[in-house]
Coordinates of N, CA and C in Angstrom, one line a residue:
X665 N 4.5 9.8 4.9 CA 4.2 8.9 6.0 C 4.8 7.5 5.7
X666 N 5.5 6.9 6.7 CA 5.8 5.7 6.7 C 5.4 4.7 7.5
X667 N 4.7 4.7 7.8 CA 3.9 3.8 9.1 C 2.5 3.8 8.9
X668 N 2.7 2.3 8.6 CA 1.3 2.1 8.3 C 0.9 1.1 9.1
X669 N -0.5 1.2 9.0 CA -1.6 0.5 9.9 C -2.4 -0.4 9.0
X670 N -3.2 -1.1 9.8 CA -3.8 -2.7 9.1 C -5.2 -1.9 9.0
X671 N -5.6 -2.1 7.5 CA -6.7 -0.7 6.9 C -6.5 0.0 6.4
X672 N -5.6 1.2 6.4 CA -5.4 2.1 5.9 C -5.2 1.6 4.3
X673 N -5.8 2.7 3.1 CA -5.7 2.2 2.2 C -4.5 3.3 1.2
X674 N -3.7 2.3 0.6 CA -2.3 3.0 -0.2 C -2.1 2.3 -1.2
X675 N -1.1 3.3 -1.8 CA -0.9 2.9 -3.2 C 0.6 3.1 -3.4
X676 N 1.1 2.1 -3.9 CA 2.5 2.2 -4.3 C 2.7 3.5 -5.2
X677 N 4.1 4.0 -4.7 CA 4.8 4.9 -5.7 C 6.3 4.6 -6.8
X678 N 6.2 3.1 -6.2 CA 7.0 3.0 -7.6 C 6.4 1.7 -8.6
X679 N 6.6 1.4 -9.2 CA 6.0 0.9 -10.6 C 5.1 -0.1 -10.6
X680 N 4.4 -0.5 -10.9 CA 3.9 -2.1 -10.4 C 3.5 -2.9 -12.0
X681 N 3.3 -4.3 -11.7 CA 2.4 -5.1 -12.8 C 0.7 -4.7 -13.3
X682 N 0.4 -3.5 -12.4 CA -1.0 -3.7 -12.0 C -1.4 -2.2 -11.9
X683 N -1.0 -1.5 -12.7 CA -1.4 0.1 -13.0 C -3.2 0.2 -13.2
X684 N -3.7 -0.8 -13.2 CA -5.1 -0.5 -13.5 C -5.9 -0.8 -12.1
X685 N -5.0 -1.4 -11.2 CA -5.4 -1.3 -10.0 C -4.6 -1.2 -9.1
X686 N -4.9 0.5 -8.9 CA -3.4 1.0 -8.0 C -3.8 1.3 -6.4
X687 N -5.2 0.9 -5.9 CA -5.3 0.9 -4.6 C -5.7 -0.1 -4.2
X688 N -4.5 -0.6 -2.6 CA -5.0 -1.6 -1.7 C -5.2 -1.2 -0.4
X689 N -5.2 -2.3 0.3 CA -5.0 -2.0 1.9 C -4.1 -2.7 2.5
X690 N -3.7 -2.2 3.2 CA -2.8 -3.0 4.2 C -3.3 -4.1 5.3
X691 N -2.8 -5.0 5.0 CA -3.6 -6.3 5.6 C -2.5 -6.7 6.4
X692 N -1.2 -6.2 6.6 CA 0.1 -6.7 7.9 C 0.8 -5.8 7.9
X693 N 1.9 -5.7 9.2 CA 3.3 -5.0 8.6 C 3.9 -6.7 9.2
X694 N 4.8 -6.9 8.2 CA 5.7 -7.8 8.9 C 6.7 -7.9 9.6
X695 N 7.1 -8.9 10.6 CA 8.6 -8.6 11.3 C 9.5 -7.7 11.1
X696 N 10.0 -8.0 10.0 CA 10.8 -7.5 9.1 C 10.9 -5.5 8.1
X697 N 9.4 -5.3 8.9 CA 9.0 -4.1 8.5 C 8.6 -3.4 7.1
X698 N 8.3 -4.7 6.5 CA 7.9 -5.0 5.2 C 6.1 -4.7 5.3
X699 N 5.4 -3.9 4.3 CA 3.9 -3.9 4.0 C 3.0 -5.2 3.6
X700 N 2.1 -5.5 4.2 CA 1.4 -6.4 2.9 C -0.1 -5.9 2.6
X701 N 0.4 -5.2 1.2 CA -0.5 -4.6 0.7 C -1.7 -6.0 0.0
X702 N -3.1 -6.0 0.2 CA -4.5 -6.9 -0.8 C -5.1 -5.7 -2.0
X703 N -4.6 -6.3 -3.2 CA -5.2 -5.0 -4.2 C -6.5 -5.9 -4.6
X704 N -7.5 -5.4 -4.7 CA -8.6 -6.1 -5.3 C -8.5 -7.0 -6.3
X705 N -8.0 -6.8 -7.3 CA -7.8 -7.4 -8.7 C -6.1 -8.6 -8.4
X706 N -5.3 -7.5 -8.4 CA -3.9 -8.2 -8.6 C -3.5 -9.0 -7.2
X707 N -4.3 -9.0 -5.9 CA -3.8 -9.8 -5.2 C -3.1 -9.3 -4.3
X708 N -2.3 -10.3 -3.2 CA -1.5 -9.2 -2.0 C 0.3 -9.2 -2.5
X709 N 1.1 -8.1 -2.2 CA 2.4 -7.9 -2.4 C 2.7 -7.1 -1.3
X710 N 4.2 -7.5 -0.9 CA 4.8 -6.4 -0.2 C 5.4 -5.4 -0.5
X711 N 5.6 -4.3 0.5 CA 6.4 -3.2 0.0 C 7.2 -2.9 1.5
X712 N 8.4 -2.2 0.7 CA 9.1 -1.6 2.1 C 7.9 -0.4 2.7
X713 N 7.5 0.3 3.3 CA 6.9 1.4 4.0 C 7.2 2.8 3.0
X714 N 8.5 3.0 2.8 CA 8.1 4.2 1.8 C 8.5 4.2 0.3
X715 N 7.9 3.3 0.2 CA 7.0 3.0 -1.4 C 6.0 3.1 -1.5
X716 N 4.9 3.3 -0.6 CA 3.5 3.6 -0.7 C 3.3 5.1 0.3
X717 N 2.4 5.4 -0.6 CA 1.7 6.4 0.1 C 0.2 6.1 0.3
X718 N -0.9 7.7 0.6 CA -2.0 7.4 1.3 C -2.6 7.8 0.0
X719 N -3.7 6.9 -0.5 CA -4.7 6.7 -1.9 C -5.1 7.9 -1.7
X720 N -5.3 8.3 -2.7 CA -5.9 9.3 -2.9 C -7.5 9.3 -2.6
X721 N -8.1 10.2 -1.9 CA -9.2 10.3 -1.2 C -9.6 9.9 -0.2
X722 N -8.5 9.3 0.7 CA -8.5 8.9 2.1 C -8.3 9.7 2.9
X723 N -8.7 9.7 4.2 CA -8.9 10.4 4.8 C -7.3 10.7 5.7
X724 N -6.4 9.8 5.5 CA -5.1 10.3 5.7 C -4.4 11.0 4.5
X725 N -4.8 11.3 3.8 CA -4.1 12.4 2.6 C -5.0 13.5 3.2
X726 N -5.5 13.6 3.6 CA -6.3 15.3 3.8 C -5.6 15.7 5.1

């Protein structure tokens, strides 16, 4: 999946500063088609769209 929505909760699949907190939500997509993922702990970052996928145990991975 590459299209994400404001809610949906993902987790990057390439490397991050913050392996102890690997699920956020998407809180924008930007103009630019850039993510902005809010992780609990580490705070918000962007991603391109397929760099994350759907967290595990959400209801878009099933």
């Amino acid at each position: 999946m590459t299209e994400w929505s404001v809610g949906d909760r993902v987790t990057p699949t390439v490397n991050t500063d913050h392996p102890e907190d690997p699920v956020g939500e998407v809180v924008m997509v930007t103009a630019n088609g850039g993510v902005l993922v809010k992780f609990p702990g580490a705070g918000a970052e962007v991603y391109r769209p397929d760099e994350l996928t759907a967290a595990p145990g959400d209801p878009l991975d099933e």
